[in-house]
Coordinates of C-alpha atoms in Angstrom, one line a residue:
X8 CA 164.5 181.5 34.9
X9 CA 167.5 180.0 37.2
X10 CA 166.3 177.1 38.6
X11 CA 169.5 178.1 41.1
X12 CA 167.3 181.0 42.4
X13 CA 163.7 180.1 42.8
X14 CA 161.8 176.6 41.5
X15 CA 158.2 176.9 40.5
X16 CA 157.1 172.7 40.7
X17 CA 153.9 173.4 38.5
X18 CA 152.8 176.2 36.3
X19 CA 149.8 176.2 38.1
X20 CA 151.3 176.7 41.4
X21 CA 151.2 180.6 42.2
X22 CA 154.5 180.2 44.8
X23 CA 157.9 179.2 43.6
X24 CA 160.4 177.7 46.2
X25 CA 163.4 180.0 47.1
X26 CA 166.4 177.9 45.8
X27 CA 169.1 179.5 48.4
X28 CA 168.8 182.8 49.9
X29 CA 166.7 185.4 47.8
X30 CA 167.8 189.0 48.2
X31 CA 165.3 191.7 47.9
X32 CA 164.4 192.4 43.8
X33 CA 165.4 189.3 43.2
X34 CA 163.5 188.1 39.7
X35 CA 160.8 185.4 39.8
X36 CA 159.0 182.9 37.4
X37 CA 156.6 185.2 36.0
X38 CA 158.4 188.5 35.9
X39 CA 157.5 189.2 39.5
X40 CA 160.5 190.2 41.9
X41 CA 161.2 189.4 45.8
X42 CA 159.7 192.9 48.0
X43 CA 162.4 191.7 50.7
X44 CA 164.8 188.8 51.4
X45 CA 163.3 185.2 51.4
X46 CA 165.0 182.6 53.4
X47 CA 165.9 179.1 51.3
X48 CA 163.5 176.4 51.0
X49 CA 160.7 179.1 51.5
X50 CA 157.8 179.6 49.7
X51 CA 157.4 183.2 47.4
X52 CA 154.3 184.6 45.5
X53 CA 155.0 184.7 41.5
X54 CA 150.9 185.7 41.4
X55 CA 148.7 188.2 43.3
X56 CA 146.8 185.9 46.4
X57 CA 143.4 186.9 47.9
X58 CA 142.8 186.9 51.2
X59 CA 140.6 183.1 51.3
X60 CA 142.4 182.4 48.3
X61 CA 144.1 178.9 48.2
X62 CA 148.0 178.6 47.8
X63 CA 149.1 176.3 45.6
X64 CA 151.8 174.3 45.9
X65 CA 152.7 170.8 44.0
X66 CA 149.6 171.8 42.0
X67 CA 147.7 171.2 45.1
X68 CA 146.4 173.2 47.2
X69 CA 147.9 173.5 50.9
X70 CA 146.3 176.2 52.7
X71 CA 144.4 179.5 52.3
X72 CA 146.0 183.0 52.5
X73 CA 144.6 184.8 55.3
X74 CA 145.3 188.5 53.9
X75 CA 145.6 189.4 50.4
X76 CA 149.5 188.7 49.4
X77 CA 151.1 190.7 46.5
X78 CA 153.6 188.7 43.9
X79 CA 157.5 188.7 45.5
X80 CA 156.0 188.6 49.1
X81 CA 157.1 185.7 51.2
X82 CA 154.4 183.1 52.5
X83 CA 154.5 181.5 55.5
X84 CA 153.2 181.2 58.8
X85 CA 152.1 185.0 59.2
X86 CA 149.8 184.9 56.0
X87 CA 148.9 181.2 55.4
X88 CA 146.9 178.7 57.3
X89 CA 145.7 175.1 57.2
X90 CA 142.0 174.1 56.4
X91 CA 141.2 170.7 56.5
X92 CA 139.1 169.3 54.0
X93 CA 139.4 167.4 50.2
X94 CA 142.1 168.3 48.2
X95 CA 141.6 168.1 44.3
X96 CA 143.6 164.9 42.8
X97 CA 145.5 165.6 40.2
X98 CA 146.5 163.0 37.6
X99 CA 149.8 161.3 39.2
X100 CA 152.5 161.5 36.0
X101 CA 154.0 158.5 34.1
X102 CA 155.7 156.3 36.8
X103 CA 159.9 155.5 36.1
X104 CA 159.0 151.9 34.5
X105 CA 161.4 148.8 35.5
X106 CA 163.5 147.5 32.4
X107 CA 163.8 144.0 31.9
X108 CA 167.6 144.2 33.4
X109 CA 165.9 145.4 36.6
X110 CA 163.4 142.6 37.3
X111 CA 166.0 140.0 36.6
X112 CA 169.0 141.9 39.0
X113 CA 169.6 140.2 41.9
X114 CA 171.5 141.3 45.5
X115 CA 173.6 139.6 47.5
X116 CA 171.5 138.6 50.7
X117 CA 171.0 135.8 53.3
X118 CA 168.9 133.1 52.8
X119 CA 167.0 132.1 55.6
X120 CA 165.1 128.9 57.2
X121 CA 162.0 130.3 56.8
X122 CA 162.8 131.3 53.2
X123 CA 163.0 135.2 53.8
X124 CA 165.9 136.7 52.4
X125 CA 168.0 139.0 54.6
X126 CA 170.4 142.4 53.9
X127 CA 172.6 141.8 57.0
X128 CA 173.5 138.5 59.6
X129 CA 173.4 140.2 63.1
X130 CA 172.9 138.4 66.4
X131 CA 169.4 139.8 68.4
X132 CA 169.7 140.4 71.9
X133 CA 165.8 141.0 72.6
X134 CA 164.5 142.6 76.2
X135 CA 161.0 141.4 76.6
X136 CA 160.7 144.4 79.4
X137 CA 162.9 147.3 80.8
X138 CA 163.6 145.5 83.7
X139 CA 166.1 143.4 81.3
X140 CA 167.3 146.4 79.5
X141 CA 170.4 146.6 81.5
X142 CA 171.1 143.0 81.0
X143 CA 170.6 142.7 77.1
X144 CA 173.1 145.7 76.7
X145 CA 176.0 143.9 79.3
X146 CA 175.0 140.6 76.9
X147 CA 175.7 142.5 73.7
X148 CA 179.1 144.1 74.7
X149 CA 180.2 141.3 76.3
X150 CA 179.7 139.5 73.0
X151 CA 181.0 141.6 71.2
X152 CA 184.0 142.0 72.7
X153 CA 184.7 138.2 72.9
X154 CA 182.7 136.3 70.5
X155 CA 182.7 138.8 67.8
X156 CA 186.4 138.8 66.6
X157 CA 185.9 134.6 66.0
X158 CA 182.9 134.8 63.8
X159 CA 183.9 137.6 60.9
X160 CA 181.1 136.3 59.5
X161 CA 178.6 137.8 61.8
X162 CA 178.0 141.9 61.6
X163 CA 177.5 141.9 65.3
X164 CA 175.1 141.5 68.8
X165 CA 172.6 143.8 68.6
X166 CA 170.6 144.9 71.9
X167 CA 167.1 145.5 71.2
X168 CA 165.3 147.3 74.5
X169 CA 163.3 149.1 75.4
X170 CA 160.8 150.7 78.1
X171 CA 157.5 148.6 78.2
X172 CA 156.7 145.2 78.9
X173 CA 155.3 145.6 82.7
X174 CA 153.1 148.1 84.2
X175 CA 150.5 147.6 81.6
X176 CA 148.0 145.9 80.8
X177 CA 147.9 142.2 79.4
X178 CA 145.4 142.7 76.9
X179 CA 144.6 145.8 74.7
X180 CA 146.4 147.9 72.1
X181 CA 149.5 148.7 73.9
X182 CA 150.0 144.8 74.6
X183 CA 149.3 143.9 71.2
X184 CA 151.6 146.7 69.1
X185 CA 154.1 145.6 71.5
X186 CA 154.3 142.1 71.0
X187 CA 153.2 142.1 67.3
X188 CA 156.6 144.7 67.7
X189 CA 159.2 142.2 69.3
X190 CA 157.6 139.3 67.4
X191 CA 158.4 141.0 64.5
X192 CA 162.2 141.8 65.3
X193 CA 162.7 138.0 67.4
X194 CA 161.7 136.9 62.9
X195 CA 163.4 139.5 61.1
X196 CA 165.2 137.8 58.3
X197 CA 168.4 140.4 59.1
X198 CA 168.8 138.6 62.4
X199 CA 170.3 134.7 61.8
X200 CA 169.8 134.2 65.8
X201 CA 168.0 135.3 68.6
X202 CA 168.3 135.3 72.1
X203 CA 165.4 137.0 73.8
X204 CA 166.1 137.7 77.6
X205 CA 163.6 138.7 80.7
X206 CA 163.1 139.0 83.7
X207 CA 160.6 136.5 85.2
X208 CA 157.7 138.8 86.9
X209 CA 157.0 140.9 83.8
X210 CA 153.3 140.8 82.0
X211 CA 155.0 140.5 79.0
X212 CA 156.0 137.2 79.1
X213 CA 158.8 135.6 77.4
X214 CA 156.3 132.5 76.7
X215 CA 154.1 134.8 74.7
X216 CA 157.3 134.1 72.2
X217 CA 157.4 130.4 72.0
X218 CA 154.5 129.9 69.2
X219 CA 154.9 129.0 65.8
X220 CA 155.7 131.4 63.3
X221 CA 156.7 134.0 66.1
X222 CA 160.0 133.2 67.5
X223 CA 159.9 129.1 67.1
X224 CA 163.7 128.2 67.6
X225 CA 164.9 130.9 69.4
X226 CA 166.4 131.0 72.3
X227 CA 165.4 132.2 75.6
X228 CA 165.3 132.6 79.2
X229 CA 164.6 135.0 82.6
X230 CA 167.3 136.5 84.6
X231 CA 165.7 135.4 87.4
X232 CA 165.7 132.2 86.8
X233 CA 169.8 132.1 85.8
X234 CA 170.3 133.4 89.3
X235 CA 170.9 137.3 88.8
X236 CA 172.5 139.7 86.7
X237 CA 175.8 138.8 86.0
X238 CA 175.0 134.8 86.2
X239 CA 172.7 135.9 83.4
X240 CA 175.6 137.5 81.5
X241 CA 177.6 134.6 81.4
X242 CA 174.7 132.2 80.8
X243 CA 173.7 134.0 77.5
X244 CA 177.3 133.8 76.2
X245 CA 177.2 130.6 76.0
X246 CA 173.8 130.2 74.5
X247 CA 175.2 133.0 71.9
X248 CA 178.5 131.2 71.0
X249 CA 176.2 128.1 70.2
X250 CA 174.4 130.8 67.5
X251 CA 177.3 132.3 66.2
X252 CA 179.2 128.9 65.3
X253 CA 175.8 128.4 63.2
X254 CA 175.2 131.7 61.8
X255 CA 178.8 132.1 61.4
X256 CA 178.9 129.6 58.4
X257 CA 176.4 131.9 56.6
X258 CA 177.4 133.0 52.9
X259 CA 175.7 135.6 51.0
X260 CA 174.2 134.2 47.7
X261 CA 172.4 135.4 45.0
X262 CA 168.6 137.0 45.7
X263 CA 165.8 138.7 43.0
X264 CA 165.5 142.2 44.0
X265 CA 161.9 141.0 44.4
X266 CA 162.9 140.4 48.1
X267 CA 164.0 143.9 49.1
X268 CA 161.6 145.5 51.0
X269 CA 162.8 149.1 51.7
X270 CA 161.4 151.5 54.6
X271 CA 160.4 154.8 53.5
X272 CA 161.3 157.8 55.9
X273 CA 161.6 161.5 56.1
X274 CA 163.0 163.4 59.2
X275 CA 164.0 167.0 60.0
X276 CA 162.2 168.1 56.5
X277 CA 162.5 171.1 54.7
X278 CA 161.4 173.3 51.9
X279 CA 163.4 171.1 49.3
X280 CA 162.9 167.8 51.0
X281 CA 159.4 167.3 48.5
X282 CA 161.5 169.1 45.6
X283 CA 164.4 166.6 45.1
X284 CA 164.6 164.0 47.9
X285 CA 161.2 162.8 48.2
X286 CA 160.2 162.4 44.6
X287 CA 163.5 161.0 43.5
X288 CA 163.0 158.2 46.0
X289 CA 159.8 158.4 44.8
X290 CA 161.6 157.4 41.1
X291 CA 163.6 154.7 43.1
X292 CA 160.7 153.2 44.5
X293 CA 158.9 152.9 41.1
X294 CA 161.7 151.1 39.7
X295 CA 161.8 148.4 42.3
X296 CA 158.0 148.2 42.5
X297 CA 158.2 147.2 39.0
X298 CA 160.7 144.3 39.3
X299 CA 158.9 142.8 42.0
X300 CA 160.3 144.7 45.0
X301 CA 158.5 146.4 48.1
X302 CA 158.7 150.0 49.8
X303 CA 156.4 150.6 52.7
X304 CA 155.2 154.2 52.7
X305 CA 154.5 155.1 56.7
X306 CA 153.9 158.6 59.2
X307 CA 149.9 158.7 58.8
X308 CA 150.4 162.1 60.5
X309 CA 152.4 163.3 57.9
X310 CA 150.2 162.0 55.0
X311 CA 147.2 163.8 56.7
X312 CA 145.4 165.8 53.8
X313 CA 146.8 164.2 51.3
X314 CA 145.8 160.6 51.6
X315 CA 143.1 160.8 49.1
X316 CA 145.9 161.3 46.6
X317 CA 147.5 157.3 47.4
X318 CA 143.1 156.1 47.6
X319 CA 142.8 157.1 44.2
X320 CA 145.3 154.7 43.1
X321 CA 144.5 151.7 45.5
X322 CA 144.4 148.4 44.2
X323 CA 140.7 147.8 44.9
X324 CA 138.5 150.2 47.0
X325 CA 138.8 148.3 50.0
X326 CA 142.2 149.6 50.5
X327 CA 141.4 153.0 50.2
X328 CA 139.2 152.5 52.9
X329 CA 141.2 150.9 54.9
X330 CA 143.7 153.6 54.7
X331 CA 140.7 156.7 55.5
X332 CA 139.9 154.4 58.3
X333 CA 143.3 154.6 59.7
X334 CA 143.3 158.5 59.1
X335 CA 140.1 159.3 60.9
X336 CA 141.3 157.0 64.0
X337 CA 144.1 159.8 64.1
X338 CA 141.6 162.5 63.5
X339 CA 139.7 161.2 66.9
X340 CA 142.9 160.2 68.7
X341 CA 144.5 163.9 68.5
X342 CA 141.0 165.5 68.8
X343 CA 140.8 163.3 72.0
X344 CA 144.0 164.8 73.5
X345 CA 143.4 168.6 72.5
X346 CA 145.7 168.6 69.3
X347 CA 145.4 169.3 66.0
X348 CA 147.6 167.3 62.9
X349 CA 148.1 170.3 61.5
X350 CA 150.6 170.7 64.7
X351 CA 152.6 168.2 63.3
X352 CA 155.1 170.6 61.3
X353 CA 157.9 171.0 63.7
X354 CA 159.6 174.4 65.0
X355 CA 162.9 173.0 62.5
X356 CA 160.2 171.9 59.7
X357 CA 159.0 175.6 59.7
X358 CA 162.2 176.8 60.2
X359 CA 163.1 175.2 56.7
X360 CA 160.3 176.5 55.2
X361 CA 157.4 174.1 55.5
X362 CA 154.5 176.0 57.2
X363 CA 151.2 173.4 56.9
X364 CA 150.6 170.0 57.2
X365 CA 149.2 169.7 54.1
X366 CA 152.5 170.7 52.6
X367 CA 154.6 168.4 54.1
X368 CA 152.2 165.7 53.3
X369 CA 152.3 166.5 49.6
X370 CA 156.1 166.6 49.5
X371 CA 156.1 163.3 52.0
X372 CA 153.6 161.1 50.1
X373 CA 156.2 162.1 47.0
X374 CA 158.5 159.0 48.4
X375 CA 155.8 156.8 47.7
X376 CA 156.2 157.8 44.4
X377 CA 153.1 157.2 41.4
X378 CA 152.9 153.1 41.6
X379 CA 149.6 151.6 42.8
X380 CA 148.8 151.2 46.5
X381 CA 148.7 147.3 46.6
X382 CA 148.3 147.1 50.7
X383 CA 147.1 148.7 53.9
X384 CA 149.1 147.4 57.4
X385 CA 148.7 148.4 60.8
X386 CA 151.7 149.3 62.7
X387 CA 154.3 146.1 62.7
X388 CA 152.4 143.9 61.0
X389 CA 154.0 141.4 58.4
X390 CA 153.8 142.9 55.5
X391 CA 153.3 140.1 52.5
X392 CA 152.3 142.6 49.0
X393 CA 154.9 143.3 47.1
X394 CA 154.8 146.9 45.3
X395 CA 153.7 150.1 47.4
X396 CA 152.4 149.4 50.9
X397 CA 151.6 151.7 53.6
X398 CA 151.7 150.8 57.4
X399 CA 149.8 152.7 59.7
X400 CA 152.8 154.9 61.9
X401 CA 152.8 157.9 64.1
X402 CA 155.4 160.4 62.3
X403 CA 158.4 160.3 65.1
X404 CA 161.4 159.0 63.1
X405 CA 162.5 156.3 65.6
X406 CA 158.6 154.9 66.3
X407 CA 157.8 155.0 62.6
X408 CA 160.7 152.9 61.3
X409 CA 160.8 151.0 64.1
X410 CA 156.9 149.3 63.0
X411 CA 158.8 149.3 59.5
X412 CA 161.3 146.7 60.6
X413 CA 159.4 145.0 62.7
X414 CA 157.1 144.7 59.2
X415 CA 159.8 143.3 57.5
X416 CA 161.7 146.0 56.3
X417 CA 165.3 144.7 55.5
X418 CA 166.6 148.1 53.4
X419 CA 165.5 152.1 55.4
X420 CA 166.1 155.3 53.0
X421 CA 165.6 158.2 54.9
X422 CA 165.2 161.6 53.7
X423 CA 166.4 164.6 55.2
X424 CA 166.5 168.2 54.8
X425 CA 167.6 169.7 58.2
X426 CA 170.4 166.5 58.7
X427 CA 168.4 164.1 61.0
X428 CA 171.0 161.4 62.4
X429 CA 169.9 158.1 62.5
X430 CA 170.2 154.2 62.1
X431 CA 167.7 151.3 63.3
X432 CA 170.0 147.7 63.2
X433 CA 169.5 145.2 61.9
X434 CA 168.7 147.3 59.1
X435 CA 170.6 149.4 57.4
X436 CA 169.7 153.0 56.9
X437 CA 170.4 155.3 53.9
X438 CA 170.5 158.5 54.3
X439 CA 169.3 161.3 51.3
X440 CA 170.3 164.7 51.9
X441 CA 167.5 167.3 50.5
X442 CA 170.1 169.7 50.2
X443 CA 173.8 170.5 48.7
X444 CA 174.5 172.6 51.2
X445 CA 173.6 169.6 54.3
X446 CA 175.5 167.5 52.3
X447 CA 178.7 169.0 52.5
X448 CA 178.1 169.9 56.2
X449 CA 177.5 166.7 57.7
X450 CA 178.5 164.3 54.4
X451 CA 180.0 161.6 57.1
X452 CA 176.0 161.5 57.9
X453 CA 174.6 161.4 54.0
X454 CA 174.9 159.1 51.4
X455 CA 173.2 160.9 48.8
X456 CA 173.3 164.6 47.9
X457 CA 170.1 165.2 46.2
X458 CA 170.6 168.9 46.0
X459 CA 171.6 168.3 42.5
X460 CA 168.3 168.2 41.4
X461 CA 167.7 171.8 42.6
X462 CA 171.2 172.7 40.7
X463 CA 170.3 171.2 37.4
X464 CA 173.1 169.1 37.9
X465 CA 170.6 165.5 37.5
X466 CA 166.9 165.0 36.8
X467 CA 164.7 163.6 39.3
X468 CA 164.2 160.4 37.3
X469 CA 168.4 159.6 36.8
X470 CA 168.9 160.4 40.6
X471 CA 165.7 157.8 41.2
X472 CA 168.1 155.2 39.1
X473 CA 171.0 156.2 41.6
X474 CA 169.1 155.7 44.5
X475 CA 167.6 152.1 43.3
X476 CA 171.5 150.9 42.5
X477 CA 172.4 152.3 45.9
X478 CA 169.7 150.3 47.8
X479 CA 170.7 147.5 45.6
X480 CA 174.2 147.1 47.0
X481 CA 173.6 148.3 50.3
X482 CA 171.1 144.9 50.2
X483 CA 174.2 143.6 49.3
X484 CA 176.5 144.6 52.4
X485 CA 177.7 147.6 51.3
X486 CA 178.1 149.8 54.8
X487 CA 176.3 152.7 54.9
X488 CA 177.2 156.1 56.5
X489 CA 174.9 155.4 59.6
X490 CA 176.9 152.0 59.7
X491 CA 179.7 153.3 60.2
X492 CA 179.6 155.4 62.7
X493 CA 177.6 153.0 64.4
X494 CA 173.6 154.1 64.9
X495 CA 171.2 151.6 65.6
X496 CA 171.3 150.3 69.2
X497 CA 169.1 153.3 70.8
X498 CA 166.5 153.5 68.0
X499 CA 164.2 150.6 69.1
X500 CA 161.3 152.9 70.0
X501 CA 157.9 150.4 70.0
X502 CA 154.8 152.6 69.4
X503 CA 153.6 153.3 73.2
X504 CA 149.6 153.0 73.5
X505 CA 147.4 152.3 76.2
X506 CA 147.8 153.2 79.9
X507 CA 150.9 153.2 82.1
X508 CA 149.2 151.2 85.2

């Protein structure tokens, strides 16, 4: 078979993957043929399917046909539909393994104070509520304009706003994601300085901020207070000039590779993204598990059905359990508001050839790749266990990585098959392309084409190795595509929960 027409993942699976358009009587794994043209990234029948029969996918199951589907007939939407319910786990395969070389590399980071080791030395500008939005960004282009070119040694101001902080309640969920959130930026070890700016009036108050081991040392103040806008403007420059003359002497220096810990994200997927993107990070992330590193596996939503398959390979039980628990609070919190997870695929997900939940989770929980679960988090929260970890995330890109960073993520890869655009300073953001063909459309957007995978050009595994070198010297300072162009100061998106009052 050409794996450049149609890829069958399993020989169990009874649908192969159209690798690029399929004409009609085009031949399949099997000795089937297509009965009419088949979209790429869509799924085909190379065996007979009876209606109630399950489709299988990954080996796994992901729905059930719901009429009877001949071989060459294209499944999708029309004749396939989620169940919820246990999926069989099937033994994971042999996990890329570490080398020696791996667990002693090192990157070149930023050692901080607090003995955290950042990728980047930016400047935070933090709003503590959208009254001090407008503010925060005047303080950061102000600074960068005329601090900036005096400190080479500083990658820039960074605004970090946002639309909470008043009109809600003091207590509760929505109080407590969103400080544990800004808590978690005002420490990032990618920020040297902080600066955190608000209003006065607000109920999230900047003295929530002063406590140890939250935002000790940083600066602060309210605008009403430095008497108004632009007085606040010109008051914050000077407090900033003071942080960039120390955070300006920062070196890089030698770091283990122990002390990345990389964000794992998929946007705008498609029918390839779990063929070559997702499990060759999934390689990547084995490799730097195994010398010591991190990767935070996040979007319950778009685990949902397949979260049995990351239990079975918890550390202890107690993680599994934490992790169901976090999966049935979704169940109840989308029952509660009429929806159903399975709504989750989007109209471009389906579009690309995904059409349940369960089958995106399968392809998504792929970046996780097959190295123990060593750690449950809720969204935000510090994360401290090295190897896989996954934090508790609604799916939306922007929300999801934000909780990432605020975690301690210092490295994102992002997966995409449809060519999602994105960046989240002060981390950096590395962008894999499921696809040749949205690599070469928007390659000033993608830093990896892992459409070779599907062309036989690499194996999963060697692309995995190019991934974990890439992540490596992006730790390092090389720029990344999203870098360049300059994403990352509109993709502060706090989880929202809990009553607007």
């Amino acid at each position: 078979m050409n794996l450049a027409q149609a890829i069958l993942l399993s020989p169990s699976d009874n649908v192969a993957v159209a690798n690029g358009r399929l004409e009609a009587g085009t031949p399949l794994p099997g000795g089937a043929v297509t009965v009419a043209a088949i979209d790429g990234g869509h799924k085909v029948a190379v065996k007979a399917i009876a209606a109630g029969s399950a489709v299988v996918k990954y080996a796994q199951a992901i729905g059930r046909a719901t009429q009877d589907i001949a071989p060459g007939e294209h499944i999708h939407s029309h004749n396939l539909v989620f169940e919820s319910g246990r999926l069989p786990v099937v033994p994971p395969s042999e996990a890329e393994h570490a080398t020696d070389d791996d667990r002693a590399r090192t990157f070149m980071g930023y050692r901080r104070a607090d003995g955290r080791a950042g990728t980047r030395n930016f400047i935070g500008i933090i709003a503590s509520v959208n009254c001090s939005t407008t503010v925060c960004r005047a303080i950061a282009e102000q600074a960068n304009q005329k601090l900036l070119p005096n400190y080479p040694g500083i990658d820039g101001f960074v605004p970090i706003v946002h639309d909470q902080g008043c009109g809600m309640s003091g207590t509760g969920d929505g109080m407590r994601v969103l400080h544990r959130t800004l808590a978690g930026y005002a420490r990032h070890p990618n920020f040297g300085g902080v600066l955190m700016v608000g209003l006065g009036c607000e109920v999230n108050q900047l003295t929530l901020y002063g406590q140890k081991g939250v935002a000790a040392g940083k600066r602060h103040f309210n605008i009403q207070e430095a008497g108004g806008s632009r007085k606040s403007v010109e008051k914050a420059l000077g407090v900033l000039a003071e942080i960039a003359g120390e955070v300006g002497q920062l070196q890089r220096e030698p770091i283990p590779v122990s002390e990345i810990i990389v964000g794992l994200q998929c946007g705008g997927s498609d029918g390839m993204s779990g063929i070559t993107a997702n499990p060759a990070l999934g390689a990547a992330v084995d490799i730097l598990a195994g010398a010591g590193g991190t990767g935070i596996l996040s979007e319950t939503s778009e685990i949902y059905g397949a979260e049995h398959l990351l239990g079975s390979r918890a550390a202890t039980p107690e993680i599994a359990e934490k992790l169901d628990g976090y999966v049935k609070w979704w169940e109840d919190y989308v029952a509660l508001h009429g929806a159903s997870l399975d709504n989750n695929p989007s109209p471009g997900n389906k579009k690309g050839g995904l059409t349940t939940i369960l089958e995106k989770s399968l392809g998504a929980v792929a970046k996780g790749g097959q190295t123990t679960l060593n750690g449950v988090y809720g969204y935000a929260e510090k994360v401290t266990e090295h190897g896989l970890v996954f934090m508790d995330t609604p799916g939306y890109d922007p929300v999801s990585a934000t909780g990432q960073v605020a975690g301690g993520a210092n490295v994102i890869a992002f997966t995409t098959g449809r060519g999602s655009c994105f960046g989240c300073r002060p981390t950096p953001s590395i962008k894999l392309a499921s696809n040749s063909a949205l690599f070469r459309s928007m390659e000033e957007d993608m830093d990896i084409d892992c459409g070779r995978i599907a062309s036989g050009e690499i194996g999963v595994a060697e692309l995995g190795r190019e991934i974990f070198d890439l992540i490596v010297e992006t730790a390092s300072g090389r720029k990344t595509k999203s870098e360049l162009f300059g994403y990352g100061d509109n993709e502060f998106v706090p989880w929202h929960l809990g009553a607007t009052l």
